[in-house]
Coordinates of C-alpha atoms in Angstrom, one line a residue:
M162 CA 107.4 95.2 60.8
I163 CA 107.9 97.8 63.2
H164 CA 105.8 101.0 63.3
D165 CA 107.4 104.1 64.1
F166 CA 105.9 107.1 65.6
S167 CA 106.8 110.7 67.0
Y168 CA 105.3 112.8 69.4
D169 CA 106.3 115.4 71.9
I170 CA 104.0 114.1 74.8
A171 CA 103.4 110.4 75.5
V172 CA 100.3 109.8 78.1
I173 CA 100.2 106.0 79.3
G174 CA 96.7 105.6 80.5
A175 CA 93.3 107.1 79.5
G176 CA 91.7 106.3 82.5
A177 CA 91.0 109.3 84.7
A178 CA 94.0 110.6 85.2
G179 CA 95.5 110.1 81.7
L180 CA 92.7 111.7 80.2
A181 CA 92.7 115.0 82.4
A182 CA 96.2 115.2 81.3
A183 CA 95.8 114.9 77.6
A184 CA 92.8 117.8 78.0
E185 CA 95.5 120.3 79.6
T186 CA 98.4 119.6 77.1
A187 CA 95.5 119.4 74.4
K188 CA 95.7 123.5 75.0
S189 CA 99.3 123.5 73.8
P190 CA 100.6 123.2 70.4
F191 CA 102.5 120.3 71.4
R192 CA 101.2 117.0 69.9
T193 CA 99.7 114.3 72.8
V194 CA 99.7 110.2 72.1
V195 CA 97.3 108.8 74.7
I196 CA 98.0 104.9 74.8
D197 CA 95.4 102.4 76.9
R198 CA 95.5 98.9 76.6
E199 CA 91.3 98.8 76.8
D200 CA 89.5 99.3 73.5
Q201 CA 87.5 102.1 75.2
L202 CA 88.6 105.1 76.9
G203 CA 88.0 105.6 80.7
G204 CA 89.4 103.1 82.2
I205 CA 87.9 101.5 85.1
L206 CA 85.0 104.3 84.8
R207 CA 83.6 102.2 82.4
Q208 CA 82.1 99.7 84.7
C209 CA 81.5 102.1 87.4
I210 CA 77.6 102.3 86.8
H211 CA 76.9 103.6 90.4
N212 CA 76.4 107.6 90.5
G213 CA 78.6 109.9 92.9
F214 CA 81.6 111.2 90.6
G215 CA 82.3 114.6 88.9
L216 CA 80.7 116.5 91.8
R217 CA 84.0 118.9 92.5
Y218 CA 85.6 118.4 88.9
F219 CA 82.1 118.8 86.9
K220 CA 80.3 120.3 89.6
E221 CA 77.4 117.7 88.9
E222 CA 76.8 114.1 90.0
L223 CA 77.6 111.8 87.0
T224 CA 77.8 107.7 86.5
G225 CA 81.5 106.4 86.1
P226 CA 80.5 105.9 82.0
E227 CA 79.3 109.6 81.9
Y228 CA 82.3 111.0 83.9
A229 CA 84.7 109.0 81.3
D230 CA 82.6 110.7 78.3
R231 CA 82.9 114.4 80.1
V232 CA 86.7 114.2 80.6
A233 CA 87.4 112.1 77.4
A234 CA 85.3 114.7 75.6
L235 CA 87.8 117.2 77.1
A236 CA 90.9 116.0 76.0
A237 CA 89.6 115.9 72.3
N238 CA 91.4 118.2 70.1
P239 CA 93.3 117.8 66.6
N240 CA 96.7 118.0 68.7
V241 CA 95.8 114.7 70.7
E242 CA 95.8 111.3 69.2
F243 CA 94.3 108.3 70.7
K244 CA 95.6 104.7 70.5
T245 CA 93.8 102.4 72.0
G246 CA 93.7 98.6 72.5
T247 CA 97.5 99.5 72.6
A248 CA 99.8 98.0 75.4
V249 CA 102.8 99.2 76.5
T250 CA 105.7 97.0 77.3
E251 CA 109.0 98.7 77.3
I252 CA 110.3 102.3 77.8
K253 CA 113.7 103.6 77.8
P254 CA 115.5 106.9 77.8
L255 CA 117.1 108.1 75.0
P256 CA 120.3 110.1 74.6
D257 CA 118.6 113.4 73.9
N258 CA 116.7 113.1 76.7
G259 CA 113.4 111.8 75.3
F260 CA 111.8 108.5 75.4
E261 CA 111.4 105.5 73.4
L262 CA 108.2 103.1 74.0
L263 CA 107.4 99.9 72.6
A264 CA 103.9 99.0 72.2
F265 CA 101.9 96.0 70.6
S266 CA 98.7 96.1 69.5
A267 CA 96.1 94.2 67.1
A268 CA 95.4 96.7 64.3
E269 CA 99.0 98.1 64.1
G270 CA 101.0 95.6 65.6
V271 CA 104.6 96.3 67.0
S272 CA 104.8 100.1 67.5
R273 CA 107.8 102.0 68.8
I274 CA 106.4 105.5 69.8
R275 CA 109.1 108.1 70.6
A276 CA 108.2 111.3 72.6
R277 CA 109.7 114.1 74.4
A278 CA 107.9 113.7 77.8
L279 CA 105.6 111.3 79.4
F280 CA 103.2 111.4 81.4
L281 CA 102.2 108.3 84.0
G282 CA 98.6 107.1 84.5
M283 CA 98.5 103.2 84.4
G284 CA 96.2 103.5 87.6
C285 CA 96.7 100.6 90.3
R286 CA 95.5 97.2 90.6
E287 CA 93.3 95.1 93.4
R288 CA 95.4 93.1 96.1
N289 CA 93.8 89.3 96.0
R290 CA 93.9 86.3 98.1
G291 CA 97.2 85.9 97.3
N292 CA 98.7 89.2 98.9
L293 CA 97.0 87.8 102.2
A294 CA 97.7 84.2 102.4
I295 CA 94.6 83.2 103.5
P296 CA 94.5 79.4 104.3
G297 CA 91.8 76.9 102.9
S298 CA 91.0 75.2 99.6
R299 CA 91.1 76.7 96.0
P300 CA 87.2 76.2 95.0
A301 CA 85.4 78.4 92.1
G302 CA 83.8 81.7 92.8
I303 CA 86.4 83.5 94.7
F304 CA 87.1 87.0 93.2
T305 CA 88.6 91.1 93.4
A306 CA 85.7 93.3 94.1
G307 CA 86.4 94.9 90.8
A308 CA 86.4 91.7 88.8
A309 CA 82.9 91.0 90.3
Q310 CA 82.0 94.5 89.2
K311 CA 83.0 94.2 85.8
L312 CA 81.5 90.8 85.8
L313 CA 78.4 92.2 86.7
N314 CA 77.9 95.6 85.1
I315 CA 80.0 94.5 81.9
E316 CA 79.1 91.1 81.1
G317 CA 75.9 90.9 82.8
M318 CA 76.5 88.0 85.0
L319 CA 76.4 87.3 88.5
P320 CA 79.2 86.3 90.5
G321 CA 77.0 84.0 92.9
K322 CA 74.2 83.6 95.2
S323 CA 75.2 84.5 98.5
A324 CA 78.5 86.5 99.3
V325 CA 81.1 87.7 102.1
I326 CA 83.1 90.5 101.4
V327 CA 86.8 90.6 102.9
G328 CA 87.8 94.4 103.5
S329 CA 85.9 97.4 103.6
G330 CA 87.4 99.2 101.0
D331 CA 85.1 101.4 98.9
I332 CA 84.7 99.4 95.8
G333 CA 84.0 96.3 98.0
L334 CA 81.5 98.5 99.7
I335 CA 79.9 99.6 96.3
M336 CA 79.5 96.1 95.2
A337 CA 78.1 94.9 98.6
R338 CA 75.0 97.4 97.4
R339 CA 75.3 96.6 93.9
L340 CA 75.0 92.5 94.9
R341 CA 72.1 93.1 96.9
W342 CA 70.0 95.0 94.2
S343 CA 70.8 92.0 92.3
G344 CA 69.3 89.6 94.5
V345 CA 72.6 88.3 95.8
E346 CA 72.3 88.2 99.4
V347 CA 75.6 89.4 101.3
K348 CA 76.1 87.7 104.2
A349 CA 79.0 90.0 105.7
V350 CA 81.9 92.2 105.3
I351 CA 84.9 91.6 107.1
E352 CA 87.9 94.2 108.1
I353 CA 90.6 93.6 109.9
M354 CA 90.8 96.9 111.0
P355 CA 88.6 98.7 113.8
H356 CA 87.5 101.2 111.5
P357 CA 86.1 100.7 108.0
S358 CA 88.6 101.4 105.1
G359 CA 86.1 103.1 102.7
L360 CA 84.1 106.3 102.4
T361 CA 81.9 107.2 105.6
R362 CA 79.3 107.9 102.8
N363 CA 79.5 104.2 101.5
V364 CA 79.4 102.8 104.7
V365 CA 76.1 104.4 105.4
Q366 CA 74.5 104.3 101.5
C367 CA 75.8 100.8 101.0
L368 CA 75.8 98.8 104.1
N369 CA 73.6 100.4 107.1
D370 CA 70.9 101.3 104.2
F371 CA 70.7 97.3 103.3
G372 CA 71.5 95.8 107.0
I373 CA 74.8 94.5 105.8
P374 CA 76.8 93.7 108.7
L375 CA 80.2 94.9 109.0
Y376 CA 82.5 92.8 111.8
L377 CA 85.5 95.2 112.7
E378 CA 88.5 93.8 113.8
H379 CA 87.8 90.3 112.6
S380 CA 89.7 88.1 109.9
V381 CA 88.9 85.1 107.5
V382 CA 90.7 82.2 108.6
N383 CA 89.5 79.7 106.4
I384 CA 87.8 79.6 102.7
A385 CA 86.6 75.9 102.5
G386 CA 84.8 74.5 98.9
R387 CA 85.6 71.4 96.7
E388 CA 84.3 72.6 93.4
R389 CA 82.8 76.2 94.5
V390 CA 82.9 78.0 97.7
Q391 CA 80.4 76.5 100.6
Y392 CA 81.5 78.8 103.4
V393 CA 84.6 80.7 105.1
E394 CA 85.2 81.0 108.9
A395 CA 86.3 84.1 110.3
A396 CA 87.2 85.1 114.0
P397 CA 88.0 88.5 115.8
L398 CA 91.4 89.9 116.6
D399 CA 93.1 90.6 119.6
N400 CA 96.0 92.8 119.3
G401 CA 96.1 91.2 115.5
I402 CA 95.7 87.5 116.2
P403 CA 93.0 85.6 115.2
Q404 CA 91.1 84.3 118.5
L405 CA 90.8 80.9 117.0
D406 CA 88.6 79.8 120.0
R407 CA 86.0 82.1 118.9
Q408 CA 85.6 81.5 115.2
F409 CA 82.4 81.1 113.4
R410 CA 81.1 79.9 109.9
I411 CA 79.2 82.1 107.2
E412 CA 78.2 80.1 104.3
C413 CA 78.2 81.3 100.6
D414 CA 79.2 80.6 97.7
T415 CA 80.9 84.1 96.7
V416 CA 84.2 85.7 98.3
L417 CA 84.9 89.2 96.8
F418 CA 88.2 90.8 98.2
S419 CA 88.2 94.7 98.7
V420 CA 91.5 94.6 100.9
G421 CA 93.2 97.7 99.4
L422 CA 95.2 98.9 95.8
I423 CA 99.0 98.8 94.3
P424 CA 99.9 101.2 92.0
E425 CA 101.1 99.9 88.8
N426 CA 104.5 101.4 88.7
E427 CA 106.0 98.1 86.3
L428 CA 107.0 100.8 83.9
S429 CA 108.2 103.3 86.4
R430 CA 110.9 100.9 87.7
Q431 CA 112.0 100.2 83.6
L432 CA 112.7 103.7 83.8
G433 CA 114.6 103.8 86.9
V434 CA 111.6 106.6 88.8
E435 CA 112.5 106.8 92.3
L436 CA 109.5 105.1 94.2
N437 CA 108.0 106.2 97.6
P438 CA 107.5 103.2 99.9
A439 CA 104.6 104.9 101.8
T440 CA 102.6 105.4 98.7
G441 CA 103.8 103.0 96.2
G442 CA 104.3 105.8 93.7
A443 CA 107.1 107.8 92.5
I444 CA 108.5 110.5 94.4
V445 CA 107.6 113.8 92.8
D446 CA 108.3 117.5 93.0
A447 CA 106.3 120.3 92.8
N448 CA 105.3 119.9 89.7
L449 CA 104.9 116.3 89.6
Q450 CA 107.8 115.8 88.0
T451 CA 109.5 112.5 88.9
S452 CA 113.0 111.8 89.6
V453 CA 113.3 111.1 85.7
P454 CA 113.4 114.3 84.1
G455 CA 110.8 114.9 81.9
V456 CA 108.5 112.1 83.4
F457 CA 105.8 112.9 85.1
A458 CA 103.1 111.1 86.9
G459 CA 99.8 111.8 88.9
G460 CA 96.3 109.9 90.0
N461 CA 96.2 106.3 91.4
V462 CA 99.8 105.6 90.0
L463 CA 101.3 108.0 92.2
H464 CA 99.2 107.5 95.5
V465 CA 95.6 105.9 95.8
H466 CA 93.0 108.5 96.0
D467 CA 89.5 108.2 97.3
L468 CA 87.5 110.6 94.8
V469 CA 88.0 110.1 91.2
D470 CA 87.8 114.3 90.9
F471 CA 91.0 114.2 92.8
V472 CA 92.6 111.8 90.6
S473 CA 91.3 114.6 87.6
E474 CA 92.7 117.5 89.1
E475 CA 96.0 116.3 90.2
A476 CA 96.4 115.1 86.5
G477 CA 95.5 118.2 85.4
E478 CA 98.1 119.9 87.1
A479 CA 100.9 117.2 86.2
G480 CA 99.4 118.4 82.3
R481 CA 100.4 121.9 82.8
S482 CA 103.5 120.9 84.2
I483 CA 104.4 118.9 81.0
V484 CA 103.9 121.9 78.6
R485 CA 106.1 124.1 80.7
Y486 CA 108.9 121.5 80.8
L487 CA 108.5 121.6 77.1
D488 CA 108.3 125.2 76.7
G489 CA 111.2 125.7 78.8
T490 CA 109.5 127.3 81.5
L491 CA 109.6 124.7 84.2
R492 CA 110.9 125.5 87.6
S493 CA 111.9 122.6 90.1
D494 CA 113.3 123.7 93.7
S495 CA 114.9 120.8 96.1
N496 CA 112.7 121.9 99.1
C497 CA 111.7 118.9 101.0
A498 CA 108.1 118.2 102.4
V499 CA 107.8 115.4 104.8
V500 CA 105.4 114.0 107.6
E501 CA 105.8 113.6 111.1
S502 CA 103.2 112.0 113.2
N503 CA 99.8 110.4 112.2
L504 CA 100.3 111.0 108.6
K505 CA 101.4 108.3 106.5
Y506 CA 102.5 110.4 103.5
V507 CA 102.5 113.8 101.9
V508 CA 102.4 114.3 97.7
P509 CA 104.1 115.9 96.3
N510 CA 107.7 115.4 98.2
R511 CA 109.1 118.5 97.1
F512 CA 108.0 122.4 97.1
N513 CA 108.9 125.8 95.2
T514 CA 110.3 128.9 97.0
G515 CA 107.4 131.5 96.4
E516 CA 104.9 129.7 94.6
K517 CA 101.4 128.1 95.7
C518 CA 101.2 124.4 96.2
I519 CA 98.8 121.8 96.7
F520 CA 99.7 119.0 99.3
S521 CA 97.7 115.6 99.8
F522 CA 97.6 113.7 103.5
R523 CA 97.1 110.2 104.2
P524 CA 95.9 110.0 107.9
L525 CA 97.0 107.3 110.3
I526 CA 94.4 108.2 113.0
V527 CA 90.4 108.4 113.5
S528 CA 89.7 111.2 115.3
D529 CA 86.6 113.8 115.7
A530 CA 89.1 116.6 116.7
A531 CA 92.6 117.1 115.4
T532 CA 94.8 119.8 113.6
L533 CA 97.0 119.5 110.8
E534 CA 100.0 121.9 110.9
A535 CA 103.1 122.8 108.7
K536 CA 105.9 124.0 109.5
L537 CA 109.1 125.5 107.5
N538 CA 112.2 125.5 109.2
N539 CA 111.1 124.5 112.5
R540 CA 108.5 127.6 112.7
V541 CA 105.0 127.0 112.3
I542 CA 103.3 128.9 109.0
W543 CA 100.2 127.3 108.8
K544 CA 97.4 125.1 110.9
R545 CA 94.0 124.1 110.3
K546 CA 91.9 122.6 113.0
F547 CA 89.4 118.9 111.4
T548 CA 86.2 117.9 112.8
Y549 CA 87.0 114.2 111.4
V550 CA 89.7 112.8 110.1
K551 CA 90.1 108.8 108.9
P552 CA 92.4 106.7 106.9
A553 CA 89.8 106.1 104.6
E554 CA 89.5 109.6 103.3
M555 CA 92.5 111.9 102.2
L556 CA 93.3 115.4 103.2
K557 CA 94.1 117.7 100.6
I558 CA 95.2 121.7 101.3
E559 CA 96.6 124.5 99.3
L560 CA 99.3 126.6 100.8
P561 CA 99.7 130.0 99.3
A562 CA 102.9 131.2 97.9
E563 CA 103.4 133.9 100.5
L564 CA 104.1 131.2 103.3
L565 CA 106.4 129.0 101.2
N566 CA 108.5 132.5 101.2
E567 CA 111.9 130.8 102.0
P568 CA 113.5 127.6 100.8
G569 CA 113.9 124.6 103.5
T570 CA 111.9 121.7 104.8
L571 CA 108.7 121.7 105.5
V572 CA 107.0 119.4 107.9
F573 CA 103.6 118.5 108.3
R574 CA 102.0 116.8 111.5
L575 CA 98.7 115.9 112.4
R576 CA 97.6 116.3 116.2
E577 CA 94.9 115.0 117.9
E578 CA 93.0 117.1 120.1
A579 CA 92.1 116.4 123.7

């Protein structure tokens, strides 16, 4: 038997993004359903027991579970219903401009959920060994950093006794410290780039403070072991090519991969949402609306963020846009926002004439003196100097309405100062 439900808004994902969006739609008279495949609200925050969350969004330092509880409390409202332990497997648009979701759960079985608007907050997944094609055997003891974090923080089990971490993403850096606190010897963190991939504060607090070696411009060229990992072999890189004559062995029984995140956009593709190759997420307008009217996105499903506070801020803006969409006051201009030198992407990809807009960027350079510049129709309208930029740390700015005072193309570029 299929159960039928109808709502005004369906939020897919009950992590930091989905809950923040629902917290905004809860203030309206529209009925919202929040759907998540996990049994608890909060998403990945539940396994992040370290502090450092909430300094921007809640103005105090919280652990991951504390942050999850706070944002879930903001979304708790008679207008909001939560369906946990429920997986959305299919979405299709309806002739009346609404949407139909097919969902499965142990409690309700098969459900058909109709909504007038959607918020995509599915988050992202970790890249793994298969994405990197590292040669070697296939022994036990190989994890993504997030899987090891869940094993240790939720299940209470150690992944091993000695570890090498491949990649210096933030989850890997945090797990290096967590493993050391738990008595696991962390032999090394190996990064192919000439700079760390994670936040500077995590490099300092999780590696430097514990004397954990960080090998920049190195790659793992072999993982060896039969029943269990026995060692990895690493080599320095020269123009991206491993120098095998200089490779060395690190004995360990565990390997963790922290090599980047991929936005979860399988459902977005079902809907025909146009994706941005630079982010892996949707192309969105100033309202964080995708190319499909009525479908909005925010958080890591849109582009990978550094701070969960940024995720919640962005998703909250999307939630307010959804309310305007449903009450008929949403405005969407076709003015383009693009990037040039030293920037990987900008989000959003459109702006509205005469309205303020918050833009997020991912730098491509490491510099202690750089200027971010905005040009509207080939005229410089704004610039700001930054004393330090790096790819691991997102740039976020707000341009006021008076600067975006004419239609056209907005071009951003990051210029390194002499």
